[in-house]
Coordinates of C-alpha atoms in Angstrom, one line a residue:
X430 CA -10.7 -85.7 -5.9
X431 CA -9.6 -87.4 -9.0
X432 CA -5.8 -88.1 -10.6
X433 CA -4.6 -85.8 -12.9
X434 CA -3.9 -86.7 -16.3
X435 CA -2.8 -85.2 -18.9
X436 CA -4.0 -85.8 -22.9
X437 CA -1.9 -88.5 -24.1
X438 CA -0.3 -86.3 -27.0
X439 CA 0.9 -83.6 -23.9
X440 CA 4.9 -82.6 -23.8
X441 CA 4.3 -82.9 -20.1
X442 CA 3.0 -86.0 -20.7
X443 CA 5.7 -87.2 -22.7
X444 CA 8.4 -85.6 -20.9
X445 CA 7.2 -87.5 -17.9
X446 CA 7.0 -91.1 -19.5
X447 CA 10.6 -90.2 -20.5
X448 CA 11.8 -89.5 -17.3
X449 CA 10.1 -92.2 -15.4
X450 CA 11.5 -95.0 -18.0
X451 CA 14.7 -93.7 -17.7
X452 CA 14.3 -94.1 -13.7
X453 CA 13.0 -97.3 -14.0
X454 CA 15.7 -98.6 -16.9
X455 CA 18.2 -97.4 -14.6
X456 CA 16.9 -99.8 -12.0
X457 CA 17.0 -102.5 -13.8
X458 CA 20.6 -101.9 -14.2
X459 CA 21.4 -101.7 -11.0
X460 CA 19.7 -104.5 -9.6
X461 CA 21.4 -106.7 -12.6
X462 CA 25.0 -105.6 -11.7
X463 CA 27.4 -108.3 -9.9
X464 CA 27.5 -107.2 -7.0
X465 CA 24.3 -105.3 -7.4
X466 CA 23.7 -101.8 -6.8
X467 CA 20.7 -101.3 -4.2
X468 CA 21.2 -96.9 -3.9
X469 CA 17.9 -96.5 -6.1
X470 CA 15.7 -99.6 -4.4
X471 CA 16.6 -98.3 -0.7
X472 CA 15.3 -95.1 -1.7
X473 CA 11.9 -96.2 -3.2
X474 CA 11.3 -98.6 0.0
X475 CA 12.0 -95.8 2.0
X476 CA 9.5 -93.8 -0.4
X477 CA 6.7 -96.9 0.1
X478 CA 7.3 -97.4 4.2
X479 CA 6.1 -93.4 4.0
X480 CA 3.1 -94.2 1.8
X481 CA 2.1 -97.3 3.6
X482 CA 2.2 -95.0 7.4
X483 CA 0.2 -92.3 5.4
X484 CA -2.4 -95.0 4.8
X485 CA -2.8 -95.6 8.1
X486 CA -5.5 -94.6 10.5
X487 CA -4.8 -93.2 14.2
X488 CA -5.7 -96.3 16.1
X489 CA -3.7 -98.6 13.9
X490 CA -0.5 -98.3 16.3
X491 CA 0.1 -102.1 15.5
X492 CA 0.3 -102.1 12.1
X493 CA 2.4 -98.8 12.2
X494 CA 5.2 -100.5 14.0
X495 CA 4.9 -103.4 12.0
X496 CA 5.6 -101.4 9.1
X497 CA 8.5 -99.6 10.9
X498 CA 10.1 -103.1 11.8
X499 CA 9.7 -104.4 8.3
X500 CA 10.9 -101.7 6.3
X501 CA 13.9 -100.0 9.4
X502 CA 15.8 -98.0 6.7
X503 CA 18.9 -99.0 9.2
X504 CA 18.5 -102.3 8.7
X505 CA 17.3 -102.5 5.2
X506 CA 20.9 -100.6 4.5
X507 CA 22.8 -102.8 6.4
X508 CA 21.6 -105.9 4.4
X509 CA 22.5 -103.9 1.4
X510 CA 25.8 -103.2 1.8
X511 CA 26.5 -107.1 2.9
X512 CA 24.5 -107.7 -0.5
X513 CA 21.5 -109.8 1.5
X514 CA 18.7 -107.2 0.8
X515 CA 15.7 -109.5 -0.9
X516 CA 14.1 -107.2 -3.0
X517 CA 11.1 -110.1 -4.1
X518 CA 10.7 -111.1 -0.5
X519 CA 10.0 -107.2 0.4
X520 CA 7.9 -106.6 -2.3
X521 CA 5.8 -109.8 -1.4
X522 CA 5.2 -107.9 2.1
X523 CA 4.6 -105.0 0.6
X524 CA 1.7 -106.1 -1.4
X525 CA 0.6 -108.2 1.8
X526 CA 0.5 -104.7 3.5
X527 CA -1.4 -103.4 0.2
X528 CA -4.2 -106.2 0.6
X529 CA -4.9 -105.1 4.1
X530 CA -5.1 -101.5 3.4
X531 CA -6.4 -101.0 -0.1
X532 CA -9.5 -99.9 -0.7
X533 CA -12.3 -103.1 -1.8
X534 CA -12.1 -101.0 -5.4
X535 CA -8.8 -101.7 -5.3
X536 CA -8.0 -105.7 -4.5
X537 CA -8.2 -106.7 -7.9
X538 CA -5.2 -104.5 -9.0
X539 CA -3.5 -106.1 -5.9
X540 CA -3.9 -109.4 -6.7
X541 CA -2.8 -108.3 -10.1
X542 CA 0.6 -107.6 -9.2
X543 CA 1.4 -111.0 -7.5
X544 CA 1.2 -112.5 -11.0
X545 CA 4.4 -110.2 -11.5
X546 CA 7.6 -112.4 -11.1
X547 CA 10.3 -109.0 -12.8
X548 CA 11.2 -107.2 -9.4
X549 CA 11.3 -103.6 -11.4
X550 CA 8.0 -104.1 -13.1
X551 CA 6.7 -105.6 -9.7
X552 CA 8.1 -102.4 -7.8
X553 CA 6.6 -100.5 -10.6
X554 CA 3.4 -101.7 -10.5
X555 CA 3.2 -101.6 -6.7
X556 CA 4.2 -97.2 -7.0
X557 CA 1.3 -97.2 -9.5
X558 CA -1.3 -98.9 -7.3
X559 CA 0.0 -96.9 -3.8
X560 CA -0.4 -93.8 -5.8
X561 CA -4.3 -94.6 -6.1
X562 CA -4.4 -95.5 -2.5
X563 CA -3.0 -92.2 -1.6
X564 CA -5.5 -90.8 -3.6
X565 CA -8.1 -93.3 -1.8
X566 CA -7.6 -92.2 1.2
X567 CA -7.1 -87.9 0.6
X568 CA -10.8 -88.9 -0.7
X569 CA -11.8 -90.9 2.5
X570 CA -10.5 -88.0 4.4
X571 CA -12.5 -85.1 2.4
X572 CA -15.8 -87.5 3.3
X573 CA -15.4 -87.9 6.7
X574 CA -14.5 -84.2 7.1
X575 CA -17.2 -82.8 4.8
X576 CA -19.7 -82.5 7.5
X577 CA -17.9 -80.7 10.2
X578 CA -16.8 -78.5 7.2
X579 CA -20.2 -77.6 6.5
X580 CA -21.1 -77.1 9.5
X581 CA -18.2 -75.0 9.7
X582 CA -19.5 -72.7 7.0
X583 CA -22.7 -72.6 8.1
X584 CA -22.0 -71.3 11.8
X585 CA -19.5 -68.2 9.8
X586 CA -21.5 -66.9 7.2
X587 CA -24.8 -66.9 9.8
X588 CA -22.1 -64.8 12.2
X589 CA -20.9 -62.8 9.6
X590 CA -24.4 -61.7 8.7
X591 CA -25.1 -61.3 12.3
X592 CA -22.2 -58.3 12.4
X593 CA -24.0 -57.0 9.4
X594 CA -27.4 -57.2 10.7
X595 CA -26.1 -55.7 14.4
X596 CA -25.1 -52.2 12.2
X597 CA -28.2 -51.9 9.9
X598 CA -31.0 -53.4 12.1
X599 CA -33.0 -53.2 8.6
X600 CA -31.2 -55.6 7.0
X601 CA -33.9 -57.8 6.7
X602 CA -37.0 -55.7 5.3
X603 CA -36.7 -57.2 2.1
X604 CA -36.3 -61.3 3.6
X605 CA -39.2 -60.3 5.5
X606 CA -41.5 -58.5 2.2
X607 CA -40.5 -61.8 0.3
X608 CA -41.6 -64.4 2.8
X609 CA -44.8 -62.3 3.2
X610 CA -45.4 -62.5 -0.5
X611 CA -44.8 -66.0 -0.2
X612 CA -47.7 -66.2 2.6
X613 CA -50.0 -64.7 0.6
X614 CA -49.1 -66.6 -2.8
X615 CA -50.6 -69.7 -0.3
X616 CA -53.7 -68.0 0.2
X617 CA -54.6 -67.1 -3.1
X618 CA -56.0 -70.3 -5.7
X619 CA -54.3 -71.1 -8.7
X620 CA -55.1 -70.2 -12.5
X621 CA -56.3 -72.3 -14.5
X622 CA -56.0 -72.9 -18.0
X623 CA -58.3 -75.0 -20.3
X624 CA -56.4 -77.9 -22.0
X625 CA -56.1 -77.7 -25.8
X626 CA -55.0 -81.6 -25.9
X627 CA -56.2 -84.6 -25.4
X628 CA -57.6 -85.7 -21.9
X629 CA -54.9 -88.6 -22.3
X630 CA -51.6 -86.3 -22.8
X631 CA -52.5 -83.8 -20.1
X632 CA -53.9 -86.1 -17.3
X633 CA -51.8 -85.1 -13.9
X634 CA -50.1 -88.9 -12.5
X635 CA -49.5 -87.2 -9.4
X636 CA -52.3 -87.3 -6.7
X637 CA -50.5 -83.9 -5.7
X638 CA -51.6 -82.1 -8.9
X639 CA -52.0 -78.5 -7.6
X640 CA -55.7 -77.6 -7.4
X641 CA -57.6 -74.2 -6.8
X642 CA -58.0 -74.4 -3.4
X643 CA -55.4 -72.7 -1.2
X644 CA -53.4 -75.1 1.1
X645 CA -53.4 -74.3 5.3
X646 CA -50.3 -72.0 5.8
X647 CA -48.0 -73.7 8.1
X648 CA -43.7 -72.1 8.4
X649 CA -42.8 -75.0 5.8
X650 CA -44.8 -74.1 2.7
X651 CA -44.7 -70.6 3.0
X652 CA -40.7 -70.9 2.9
X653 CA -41.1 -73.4 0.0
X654 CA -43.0 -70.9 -2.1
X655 CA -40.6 -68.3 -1.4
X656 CA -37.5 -70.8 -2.6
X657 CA -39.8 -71.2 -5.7
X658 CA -41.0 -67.6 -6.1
X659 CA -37.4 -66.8 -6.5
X660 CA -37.3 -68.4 -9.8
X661 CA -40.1 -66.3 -10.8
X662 CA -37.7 -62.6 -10.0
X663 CA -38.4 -60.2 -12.2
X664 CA -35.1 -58.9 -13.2
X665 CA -36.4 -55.3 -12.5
X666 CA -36.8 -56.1 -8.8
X667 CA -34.1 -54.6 -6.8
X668 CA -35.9 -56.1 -3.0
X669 CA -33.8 -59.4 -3.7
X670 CA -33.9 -61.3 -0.2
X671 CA -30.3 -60.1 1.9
X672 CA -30.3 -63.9 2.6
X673 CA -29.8 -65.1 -0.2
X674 CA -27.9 -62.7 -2.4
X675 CA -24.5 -64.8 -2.1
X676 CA -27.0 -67.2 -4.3
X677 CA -28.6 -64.7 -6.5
X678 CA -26.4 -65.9 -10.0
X679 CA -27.4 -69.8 -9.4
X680 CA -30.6 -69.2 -9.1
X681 CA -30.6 -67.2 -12.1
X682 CA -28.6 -70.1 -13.7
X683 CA -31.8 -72.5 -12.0
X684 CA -34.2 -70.4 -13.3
X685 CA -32.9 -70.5 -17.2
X686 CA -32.8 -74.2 -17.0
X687 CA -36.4 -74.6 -15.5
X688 CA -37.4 -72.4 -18.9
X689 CA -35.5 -74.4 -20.9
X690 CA -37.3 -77.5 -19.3
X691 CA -40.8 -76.1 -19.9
X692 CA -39.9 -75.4 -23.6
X693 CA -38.7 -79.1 -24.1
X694 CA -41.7 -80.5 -22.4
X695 CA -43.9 -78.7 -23.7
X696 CA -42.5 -79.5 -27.5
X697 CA -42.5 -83.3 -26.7
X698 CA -46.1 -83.3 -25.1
X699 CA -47.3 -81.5 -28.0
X700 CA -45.4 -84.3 -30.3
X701 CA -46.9 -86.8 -28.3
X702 CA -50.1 -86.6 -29.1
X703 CA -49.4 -86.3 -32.9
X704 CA -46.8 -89.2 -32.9
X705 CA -49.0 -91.7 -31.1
X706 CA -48.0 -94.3 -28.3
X707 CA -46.2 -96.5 -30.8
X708 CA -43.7 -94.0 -32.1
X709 CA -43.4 -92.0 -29.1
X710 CA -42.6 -95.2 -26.7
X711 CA -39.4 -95.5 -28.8
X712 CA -36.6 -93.5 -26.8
X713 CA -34.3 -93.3 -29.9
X714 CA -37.3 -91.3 -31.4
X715 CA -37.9 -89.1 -28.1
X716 CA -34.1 -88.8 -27.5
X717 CA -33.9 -87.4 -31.4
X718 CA -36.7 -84.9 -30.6
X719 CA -35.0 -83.7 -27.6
X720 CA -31.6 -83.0 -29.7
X721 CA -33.7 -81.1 -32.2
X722 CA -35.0 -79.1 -29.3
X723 CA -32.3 -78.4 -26.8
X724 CA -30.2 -77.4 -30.0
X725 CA -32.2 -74.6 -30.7
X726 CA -32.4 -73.6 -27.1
X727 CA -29.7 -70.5 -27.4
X728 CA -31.4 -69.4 -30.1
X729 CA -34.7 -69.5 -28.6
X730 CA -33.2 -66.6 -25.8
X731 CA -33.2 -64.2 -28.2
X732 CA -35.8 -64.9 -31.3
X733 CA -38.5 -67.1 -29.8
X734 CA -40.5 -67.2 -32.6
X735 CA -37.6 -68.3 -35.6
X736 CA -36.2 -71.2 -33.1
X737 CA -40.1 -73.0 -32.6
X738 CA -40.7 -72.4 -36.2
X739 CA -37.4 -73.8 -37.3
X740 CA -38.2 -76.5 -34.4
X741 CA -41.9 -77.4 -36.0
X742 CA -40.2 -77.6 -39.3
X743 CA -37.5 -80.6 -37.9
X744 CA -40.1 -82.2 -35.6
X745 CA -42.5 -82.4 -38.0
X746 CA -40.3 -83.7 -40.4
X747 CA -38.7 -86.7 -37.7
X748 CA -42.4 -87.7 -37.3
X749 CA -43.6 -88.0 -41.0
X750 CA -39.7 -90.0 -41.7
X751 CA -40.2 -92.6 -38.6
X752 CA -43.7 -92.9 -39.3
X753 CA -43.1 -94.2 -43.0
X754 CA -40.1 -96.0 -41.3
X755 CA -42.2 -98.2 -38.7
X756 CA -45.3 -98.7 -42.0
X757 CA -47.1 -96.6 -40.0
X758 CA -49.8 -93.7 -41.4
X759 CA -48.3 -90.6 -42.1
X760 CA -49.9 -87.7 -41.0
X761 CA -52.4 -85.5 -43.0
X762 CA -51.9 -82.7 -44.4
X763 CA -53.9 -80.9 -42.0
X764 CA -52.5 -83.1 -39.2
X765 CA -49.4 -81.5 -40.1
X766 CA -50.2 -78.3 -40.3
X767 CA -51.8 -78.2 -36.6
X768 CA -48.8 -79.9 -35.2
X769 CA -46.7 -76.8 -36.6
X770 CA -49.3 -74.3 -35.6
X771 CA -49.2 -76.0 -32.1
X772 CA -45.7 -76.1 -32.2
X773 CA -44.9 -72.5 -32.8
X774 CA -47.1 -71.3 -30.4
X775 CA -45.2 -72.2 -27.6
X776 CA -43.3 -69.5 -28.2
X777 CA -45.9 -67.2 -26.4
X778 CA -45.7 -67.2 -22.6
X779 CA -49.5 -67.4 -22.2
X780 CA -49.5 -70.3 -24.5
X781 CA -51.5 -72.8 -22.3
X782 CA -49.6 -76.3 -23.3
X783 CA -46.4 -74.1 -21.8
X784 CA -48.6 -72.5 -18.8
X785 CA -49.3 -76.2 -17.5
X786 CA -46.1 -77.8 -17.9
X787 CA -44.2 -74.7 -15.8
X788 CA -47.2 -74.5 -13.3
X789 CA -46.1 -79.0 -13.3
X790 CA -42.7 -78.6 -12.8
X791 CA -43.1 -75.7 -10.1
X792 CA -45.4 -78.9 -8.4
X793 CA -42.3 -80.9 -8.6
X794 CA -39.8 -78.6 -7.6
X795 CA -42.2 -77.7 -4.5
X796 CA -42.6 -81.5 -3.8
X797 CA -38.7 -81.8 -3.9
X798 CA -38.5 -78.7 -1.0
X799 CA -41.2 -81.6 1.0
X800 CA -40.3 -84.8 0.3
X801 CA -37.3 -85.3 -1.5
X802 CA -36.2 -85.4 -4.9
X803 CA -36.3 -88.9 -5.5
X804 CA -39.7 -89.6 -3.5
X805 CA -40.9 -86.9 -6.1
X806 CA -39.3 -88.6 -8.7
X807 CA -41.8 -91.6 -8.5
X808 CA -44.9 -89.4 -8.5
X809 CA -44.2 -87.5 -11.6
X810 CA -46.9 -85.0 -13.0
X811 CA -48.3 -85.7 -16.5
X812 CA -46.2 -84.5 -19.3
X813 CA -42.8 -84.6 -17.5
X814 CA -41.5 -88.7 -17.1
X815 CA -40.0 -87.8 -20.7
X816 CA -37.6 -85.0 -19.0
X817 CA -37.4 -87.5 -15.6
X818 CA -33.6 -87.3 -15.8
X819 CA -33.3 -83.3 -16.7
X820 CA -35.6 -82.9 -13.9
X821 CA -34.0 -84.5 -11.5
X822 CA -30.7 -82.4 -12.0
X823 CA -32.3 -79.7 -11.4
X824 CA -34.3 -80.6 -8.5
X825 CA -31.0 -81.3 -7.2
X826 CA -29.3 -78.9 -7.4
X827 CA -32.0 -76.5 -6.3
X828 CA -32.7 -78.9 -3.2
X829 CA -28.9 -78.4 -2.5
X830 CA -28.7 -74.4 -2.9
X831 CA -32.6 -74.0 -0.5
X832 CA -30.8 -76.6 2.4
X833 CA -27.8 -74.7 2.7
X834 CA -29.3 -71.5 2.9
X835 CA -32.3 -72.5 5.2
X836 CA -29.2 -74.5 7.8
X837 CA -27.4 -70.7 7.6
X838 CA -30.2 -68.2 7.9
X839 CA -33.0 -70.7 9.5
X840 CA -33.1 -68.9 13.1
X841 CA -33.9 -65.4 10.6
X842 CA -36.5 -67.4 9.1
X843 CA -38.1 -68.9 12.1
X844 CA -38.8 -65.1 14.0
X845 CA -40.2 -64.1 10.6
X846 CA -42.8 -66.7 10.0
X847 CA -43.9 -66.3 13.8
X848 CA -45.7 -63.1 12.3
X849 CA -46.8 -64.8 9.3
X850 CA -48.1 -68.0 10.1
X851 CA -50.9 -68.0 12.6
X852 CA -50.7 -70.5 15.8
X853 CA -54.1 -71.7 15.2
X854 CA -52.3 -73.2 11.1
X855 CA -48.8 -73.7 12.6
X856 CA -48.4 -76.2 16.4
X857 CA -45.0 -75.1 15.9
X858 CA -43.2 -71.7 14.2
X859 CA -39.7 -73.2 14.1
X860 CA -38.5 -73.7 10.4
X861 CA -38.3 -77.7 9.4
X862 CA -35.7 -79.1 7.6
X863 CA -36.4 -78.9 3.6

């Protein structure tokens, strides 16, 4: 959780600077009076004893009735009315108190505010930094809590698809036709597609570059390729898994990004090798290809074939203008005109450049479901370290959406792939971890 704050030009901005001035103004006043007046500093020690016990943990029973001793409103009244309350010797403890308790973030706007000799701007200061303790600590709480709260909401939506699944027994047909798809999907090799580039610009990096012999099916895989065959749905599919309907618009959402990806990678890899290793290892230059790109992307939803054309036109341009800038050789005119041809045909879906970074970026994806994302990370395939940062987003956030779903519905999983997965392939049926 963060502080609010509101724009600095707000009215409820202003109208609370107002009000807290005014509060603190009239401090001032109070505390310069002969005798002084100590009504508005009894309340705002009473106000930080509170904050202080708030910041305290259960076993800290010491510290609590330190506190309580310190800062007795009884007392602290008493001393006021004979005029003997020491506001600067309180505030000192105060901050003592702060020390022990804030946050390591925090110490150096601690220490901060023993430089302050004014007793208002001290007691100021010290409200400002206890108000970013609280927050500290509602943080702290959230953290150590998140866990039991996720297990928490694991445990009710798997029973509240159990009550479901107990009054239509067939709840499951379509879970169980999409994991078989998946299973079969394993079994089958892979398309290829002859490269059109250079041997340089398309080489895999990754010693996991999918080849054309099927992998052994084991429960693990075949629920990986059903995570990723769901960003593959066609639209006019109604049989979408029961267990994973609740997640039907993020992977939607997941699935428009991993296109948007494999346009973007597939118009820098074809840059690449028209750009040459000089240009192209500048990431001002890359970075200004990618914002000619991604601006086009909304466009490209509708009318494909206008946003690469306009996109060859501005990439083409970018090249030819750095290349004169670095004294470099431009391009020829026929250079050019294949690098717009190339370009442009990314547009179609069975262009192969596009067909090879998707099938890429599936690998990655998969190897995310395995190993991780950032193990993946450092065994990129060719053609993708440019979009290592893009990628990584999204293999986060779809890591994320397949965990929580496979901890919820795992048990579903695990009696399904029993039938799928043969003993002989699989030592054991029950559903790892992704």
């Amino acid at each position: 959780m963060e502080e609010k704050v509101s724009p600095p030009s707000s009215l409820e901005d202003k109208v609370k600077e107002t009000m807290h001035n005014a509060f603190w103004n009239h401090l001032k006043e109070q505390l310069s009076a002969t005798p002084p007046d100590f009504s508005c500093a009894l309340e705002l020690l009473k106000e930080i004893k509170e904050i202080l016990l708030s910041l305290l943990l259960p076993r800290q029973s010491r510290l609590r009735s330190e506190i309580e001793e310190a800062l007795d409103t009884e007392l602290l009244n008493q001393k006021a009315e004979h005029g003997a309350l020491n506001v600067p010797h309180l505030s000192k403890y105060i901050l003592n108190m702060m020390t022990l308790l804030c946050a390591p973030v925090r110490d150096e706007a601690v220490q901060n505010l023993e430089n302050i000799t004014d007793p208002v701007r001290l007691l100021r200061g010290i409200f400002q930094v206890l108000g970013l303790m609280k927050m500290d600590m509602v943080n702290y709480t959230i953290q150590s809590l998140q866990p039991h709260l996720q297990e928490h909401s694991i445990q009710h939506e798997r029973a509240t698809f159990q009550e479901l699944l107990n009054k239509q027994p067939s709840l499951l047909d379509h879970t169980t036709k999409w994991l078989t798809q998946a299973a079969a999907d394993l079994t089958m090799p892979l398309p290829t597609c002859p490269d059109t580039l250079d041997s340089t610009s398309m080489a895999s990096s990754s010693p996991n570059e999918a080849v054309s012999s099927p992998e052994p099916l084991s429960p693990t895989m075949v629920l990986s390729q059903g995570f990723l065959n769901l960003l593959l749905w066609d639209p006019e599919n109604e049989e979408f898994p029961e267990t994973l309907l609740m997640d039907r618009t993020r992977l939607q959402e997941l699935e428009s990004q991993l296109h948007q990806l494999t346009i973007l990678a597939s118009v820098l890899l074809v840059a690449s090798s028209f750009s040459g290793s000089v240009l192209f290892g500048s990431p001002q230059f890359v970075d200004k290809l990618k914002h000619i790109t991604k601006d086009l992307m909304e466009e490209f939803k509708s009318r494909p074939e206008e946003a690469l054309q306009t996109v060859s036109e501005q990439v083409s341009q970018e090249i030819h203008q750095s290349l004169k800038n670095m004294g470099l050789a431009a391009l020829s005119s026929d250079n050019t005109a294949s690098l717009i041809g190339q370009l442009q045909n990314i547009a179609k879906k069975e262009n192969c450049v596009r067909s090879v970074i998707d099938q890429r970026i599936h690998l990655f994806l998969k190897c995310c479901l395995v190993l991780g994302v950032q193990r993946s990370l450092l065994d990129l395939p060719g053609g993708l370290t440019v979009i290592e940062a893009e990628l990584a987003e999204l293999g986060q956030k779809f890591v994320s959406l397949t965990h929580h779903n496979q901890k919820v519905f795992g048990p579903y999983y695990t009696e399904i792939l029993k039938t799928l997965v043969p003993p002989a392939q699989a030592l054991d049926t029950e559903v790892e971890s992704i």
